[in-house]
Coordinates of N, CA and C in Angstrom, one line a residue:
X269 N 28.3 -52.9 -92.3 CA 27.3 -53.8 -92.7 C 27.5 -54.1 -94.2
X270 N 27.5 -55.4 -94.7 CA 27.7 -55.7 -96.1 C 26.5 -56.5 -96.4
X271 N 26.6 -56.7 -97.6 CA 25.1 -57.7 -98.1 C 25.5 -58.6 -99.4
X272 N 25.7 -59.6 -99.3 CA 26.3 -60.5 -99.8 C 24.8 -61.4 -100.8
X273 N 24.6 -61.2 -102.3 CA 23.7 -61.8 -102.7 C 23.6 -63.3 -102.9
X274 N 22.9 -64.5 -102.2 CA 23.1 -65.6 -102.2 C 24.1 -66.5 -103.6
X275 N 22.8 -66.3 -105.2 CA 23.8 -66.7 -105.7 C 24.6 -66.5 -106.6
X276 N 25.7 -66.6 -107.3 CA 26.7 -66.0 -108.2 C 26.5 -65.7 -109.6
X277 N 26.3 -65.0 -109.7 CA 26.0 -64.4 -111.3 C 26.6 -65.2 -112.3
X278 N 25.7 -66.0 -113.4 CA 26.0 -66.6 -114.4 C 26.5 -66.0 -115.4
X279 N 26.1 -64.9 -115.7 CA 26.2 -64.2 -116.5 C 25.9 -62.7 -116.7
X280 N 26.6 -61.9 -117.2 CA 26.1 -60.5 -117.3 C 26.0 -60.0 -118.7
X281 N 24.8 -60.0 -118.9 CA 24.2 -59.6 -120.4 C 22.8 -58.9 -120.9
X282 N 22.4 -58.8 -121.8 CA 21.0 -58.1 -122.3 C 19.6 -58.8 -121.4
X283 N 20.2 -60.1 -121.5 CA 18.7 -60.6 -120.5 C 19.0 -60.7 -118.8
X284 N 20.1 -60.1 -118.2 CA 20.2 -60.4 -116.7 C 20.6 -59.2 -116.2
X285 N 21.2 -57.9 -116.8 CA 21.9 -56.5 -116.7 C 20.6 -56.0 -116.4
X286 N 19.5 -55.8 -116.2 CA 18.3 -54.9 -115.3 C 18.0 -55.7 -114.3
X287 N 17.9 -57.1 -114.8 CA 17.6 -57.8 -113.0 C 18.0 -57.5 -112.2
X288 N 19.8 -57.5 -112.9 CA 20.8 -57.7 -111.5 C 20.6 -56.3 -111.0
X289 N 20.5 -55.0 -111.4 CA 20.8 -53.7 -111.3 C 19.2 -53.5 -110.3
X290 N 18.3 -54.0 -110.9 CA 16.8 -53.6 -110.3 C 17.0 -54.1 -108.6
X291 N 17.6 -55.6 -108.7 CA 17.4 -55.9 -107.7 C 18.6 -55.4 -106.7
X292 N 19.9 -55.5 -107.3 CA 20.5 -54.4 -106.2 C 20.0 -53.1 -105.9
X293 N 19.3 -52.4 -106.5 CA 19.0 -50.6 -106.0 C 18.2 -51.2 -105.0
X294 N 17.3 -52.5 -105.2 CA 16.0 -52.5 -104.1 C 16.8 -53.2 -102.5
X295 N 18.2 -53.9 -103.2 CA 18.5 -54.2 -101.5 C 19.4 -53.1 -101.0
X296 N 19.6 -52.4 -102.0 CA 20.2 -51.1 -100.8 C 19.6 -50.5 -100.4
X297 N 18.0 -49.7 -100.8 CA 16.9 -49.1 -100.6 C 16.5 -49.7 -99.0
X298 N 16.3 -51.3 -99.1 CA 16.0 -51.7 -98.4 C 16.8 -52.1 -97.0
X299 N 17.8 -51.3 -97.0 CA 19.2 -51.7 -96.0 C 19.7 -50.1 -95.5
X300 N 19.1 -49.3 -94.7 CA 19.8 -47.7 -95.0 C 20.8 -48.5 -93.9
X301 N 22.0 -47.8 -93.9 CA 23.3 -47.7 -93.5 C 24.2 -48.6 -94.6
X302 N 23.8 -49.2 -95.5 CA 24.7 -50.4 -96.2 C 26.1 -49.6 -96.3
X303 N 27.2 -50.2 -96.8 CA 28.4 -50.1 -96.8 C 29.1 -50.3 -98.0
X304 N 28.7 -52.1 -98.1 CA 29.3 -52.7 -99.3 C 28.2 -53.6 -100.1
X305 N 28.2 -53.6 -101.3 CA 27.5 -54.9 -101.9 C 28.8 -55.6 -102.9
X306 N 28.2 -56.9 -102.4 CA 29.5 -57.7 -103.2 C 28.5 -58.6 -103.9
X307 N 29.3 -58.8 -105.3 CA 28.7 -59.7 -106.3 C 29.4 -60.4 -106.8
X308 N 29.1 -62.0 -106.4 CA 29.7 -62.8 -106.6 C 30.2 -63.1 -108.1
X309 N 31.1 -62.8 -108.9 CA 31.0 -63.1 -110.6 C 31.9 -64.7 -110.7
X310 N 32.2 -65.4 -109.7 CA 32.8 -66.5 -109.9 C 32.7 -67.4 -111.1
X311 N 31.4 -67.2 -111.7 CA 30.7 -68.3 -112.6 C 30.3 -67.0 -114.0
X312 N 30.8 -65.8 -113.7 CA 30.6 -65.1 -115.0 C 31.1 -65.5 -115.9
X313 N 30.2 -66.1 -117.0 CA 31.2 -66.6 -118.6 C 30.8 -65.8 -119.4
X314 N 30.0 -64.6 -119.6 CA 30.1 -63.6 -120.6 C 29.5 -62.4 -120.0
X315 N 29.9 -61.6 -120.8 CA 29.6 -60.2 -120.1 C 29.2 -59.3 -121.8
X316 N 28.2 -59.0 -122.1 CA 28.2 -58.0 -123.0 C 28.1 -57.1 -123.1
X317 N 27.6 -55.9 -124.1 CA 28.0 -54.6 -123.6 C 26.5 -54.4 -122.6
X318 N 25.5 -54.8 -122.8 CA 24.5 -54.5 -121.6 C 25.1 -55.2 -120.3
X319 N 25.4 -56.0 -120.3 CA 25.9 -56.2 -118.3 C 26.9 -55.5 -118.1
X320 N 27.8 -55.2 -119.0 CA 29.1 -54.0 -118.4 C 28.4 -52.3 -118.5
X321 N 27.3 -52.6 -119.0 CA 26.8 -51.3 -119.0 C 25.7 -51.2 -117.6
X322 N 25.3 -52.5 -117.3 CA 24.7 -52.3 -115.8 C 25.9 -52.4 -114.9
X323 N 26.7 -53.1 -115.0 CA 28.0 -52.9 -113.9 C 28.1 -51.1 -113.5
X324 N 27.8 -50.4 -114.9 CA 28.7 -49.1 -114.8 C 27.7 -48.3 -113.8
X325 N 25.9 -48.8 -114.1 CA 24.8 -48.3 -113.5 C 25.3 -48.5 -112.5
X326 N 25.5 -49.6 -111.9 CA 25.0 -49.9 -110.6 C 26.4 -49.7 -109.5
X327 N 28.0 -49.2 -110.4 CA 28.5 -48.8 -109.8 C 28.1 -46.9 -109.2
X328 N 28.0 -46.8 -110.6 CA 27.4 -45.0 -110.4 C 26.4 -45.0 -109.6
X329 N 25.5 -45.8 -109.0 CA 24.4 -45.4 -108.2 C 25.0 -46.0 -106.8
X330 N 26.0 -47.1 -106.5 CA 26.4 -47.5 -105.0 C 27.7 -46.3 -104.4
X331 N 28.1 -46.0 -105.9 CA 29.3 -44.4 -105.5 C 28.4 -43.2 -104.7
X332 N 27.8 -43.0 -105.6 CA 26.8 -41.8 -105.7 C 26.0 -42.0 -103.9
X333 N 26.1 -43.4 -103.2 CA 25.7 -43.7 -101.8 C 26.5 -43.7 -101.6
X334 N 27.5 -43.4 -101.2 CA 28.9 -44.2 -100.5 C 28.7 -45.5 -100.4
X335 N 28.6 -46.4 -101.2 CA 28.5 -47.7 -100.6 C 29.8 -48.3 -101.7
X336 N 30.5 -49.4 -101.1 CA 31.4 -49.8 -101.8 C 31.1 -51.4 -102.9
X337 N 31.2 -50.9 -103.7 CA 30.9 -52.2 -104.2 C 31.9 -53.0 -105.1
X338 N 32.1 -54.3 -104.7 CA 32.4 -56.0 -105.0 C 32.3 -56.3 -106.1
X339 N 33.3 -57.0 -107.0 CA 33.1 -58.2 -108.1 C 34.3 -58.6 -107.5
X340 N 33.5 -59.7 -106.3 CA 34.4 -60.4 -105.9 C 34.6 -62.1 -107.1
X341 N 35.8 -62.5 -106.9 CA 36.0 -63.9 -107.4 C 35.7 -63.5 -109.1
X342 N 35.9 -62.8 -109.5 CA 36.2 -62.0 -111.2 C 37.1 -63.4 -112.2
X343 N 36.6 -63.8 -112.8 CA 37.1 -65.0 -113.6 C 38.0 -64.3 -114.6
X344 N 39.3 -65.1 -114.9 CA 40.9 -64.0 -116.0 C 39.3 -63.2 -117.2
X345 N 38.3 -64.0 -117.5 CA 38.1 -63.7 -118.9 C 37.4 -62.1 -118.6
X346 N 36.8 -62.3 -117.1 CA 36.2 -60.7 -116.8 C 36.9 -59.6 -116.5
X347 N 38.3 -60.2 -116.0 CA 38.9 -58.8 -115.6 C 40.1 -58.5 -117.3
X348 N 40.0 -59.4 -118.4 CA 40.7 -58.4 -119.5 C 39.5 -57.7 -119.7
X349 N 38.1 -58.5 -119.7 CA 37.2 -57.3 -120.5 C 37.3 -56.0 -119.8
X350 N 37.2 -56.1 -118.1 CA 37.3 -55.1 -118.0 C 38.4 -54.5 -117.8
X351 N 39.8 -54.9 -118.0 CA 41.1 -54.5 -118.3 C 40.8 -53.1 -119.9
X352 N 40.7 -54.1 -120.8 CA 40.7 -54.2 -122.0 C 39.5 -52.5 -122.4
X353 N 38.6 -52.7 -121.7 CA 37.6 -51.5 -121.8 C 37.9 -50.5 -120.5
X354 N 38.9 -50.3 -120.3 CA 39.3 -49.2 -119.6 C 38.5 -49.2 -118.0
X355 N 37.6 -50.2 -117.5 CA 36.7 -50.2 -116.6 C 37.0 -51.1 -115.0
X356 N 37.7 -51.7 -115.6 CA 38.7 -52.5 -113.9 C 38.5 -51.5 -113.0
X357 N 39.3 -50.3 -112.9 CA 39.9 -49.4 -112.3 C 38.6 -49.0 -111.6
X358 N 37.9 -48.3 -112.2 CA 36.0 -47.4 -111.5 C 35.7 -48.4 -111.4
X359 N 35.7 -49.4 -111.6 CA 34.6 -50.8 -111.2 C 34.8 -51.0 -109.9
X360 N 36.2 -50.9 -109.6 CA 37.1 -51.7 -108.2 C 37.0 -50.2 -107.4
X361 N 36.9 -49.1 -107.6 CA 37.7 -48.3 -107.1 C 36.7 -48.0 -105.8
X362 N 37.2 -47.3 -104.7 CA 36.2 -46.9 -103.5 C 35.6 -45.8 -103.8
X363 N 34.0 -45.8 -103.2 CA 33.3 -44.7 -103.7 C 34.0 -43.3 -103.4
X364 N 33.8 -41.9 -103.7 CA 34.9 -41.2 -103.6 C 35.4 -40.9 -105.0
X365 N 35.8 -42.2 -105.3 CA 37.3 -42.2 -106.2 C 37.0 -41.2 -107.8
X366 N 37.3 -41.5 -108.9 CA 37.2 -41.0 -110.1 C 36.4 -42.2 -110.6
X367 N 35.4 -42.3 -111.2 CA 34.3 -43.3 -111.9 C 34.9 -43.0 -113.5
X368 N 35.6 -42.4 -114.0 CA 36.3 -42.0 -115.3 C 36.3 -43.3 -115.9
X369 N 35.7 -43.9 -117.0 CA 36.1 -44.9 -117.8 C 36.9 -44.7 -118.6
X370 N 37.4 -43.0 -119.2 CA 38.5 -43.3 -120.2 C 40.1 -43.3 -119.8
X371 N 40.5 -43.7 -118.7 CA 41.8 -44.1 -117.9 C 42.3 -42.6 -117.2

C-alpha cells in the first residue's frame, strides 16, 4: 500500500518543513499497514536548512515504521544539496538501512 500526496512540494523551507512533516505523521497514523510515502519534489526550488531538516524528521520517523519513503522526481539542484550534505544516501535508503548523515 503506498500513499502518494496529491500535490508536489514547492518548496522545502522554514515556512513549509512542519506542514509537510505534521501532515505526513498524520497520513501514516491514519493508514496502519502503510509501506511507502512518496513525495513529489518535482517543483522543489529551494530547500533550506529547515526543510532538509524536516526531510531528516520525517525520514527518522517513516524508518523508525518501516515505511519506505520517496523524493520521487528530485530536481539536479536537490540532489547536489543533498549530495553535497552527505544526505542522498539516508534520504533514499530502505528503512533498515544506516540513517548516518556523516557518510
Amino acid at each position: 500500500m503506498a500513499h502518494r500526496p496529491p500535490p508536489p512540494l514547492r518548496g522545502l523551507d522554514h515556512t513549509t518543513a512542519d506542514e509537510l512533516f505534521t501532515l505526513a505523521v498524520r497520513q501514516i497514523a491514519a493508514q496502519p499497514g502503510l509501506r511507502d510515502v512518496h513525495l513529489n519534489c518535482a517543483q522543489v526550488g529551494a530547500c533550506d536548512p529547515m526543510g532538509l531538516s524536516g526531510l531528516l524528521a520525517l525520514h527518522r520517523r517513516t524508518s523508525a515504521a518501516g515505511i519506505q519513503l520517496h523524493l520521487d522526481a528530485r530536481p539536479p539542484a536537490l540532489d547536489r544539496l543533498l549530495t553535497v550534505t552527505g544526505t542522498l544516501g539516508p534520504l533514499t535508503s530502505p528503512p533498515g538501512r544506516s540513517s548516518s548523515t556523516t557518510g
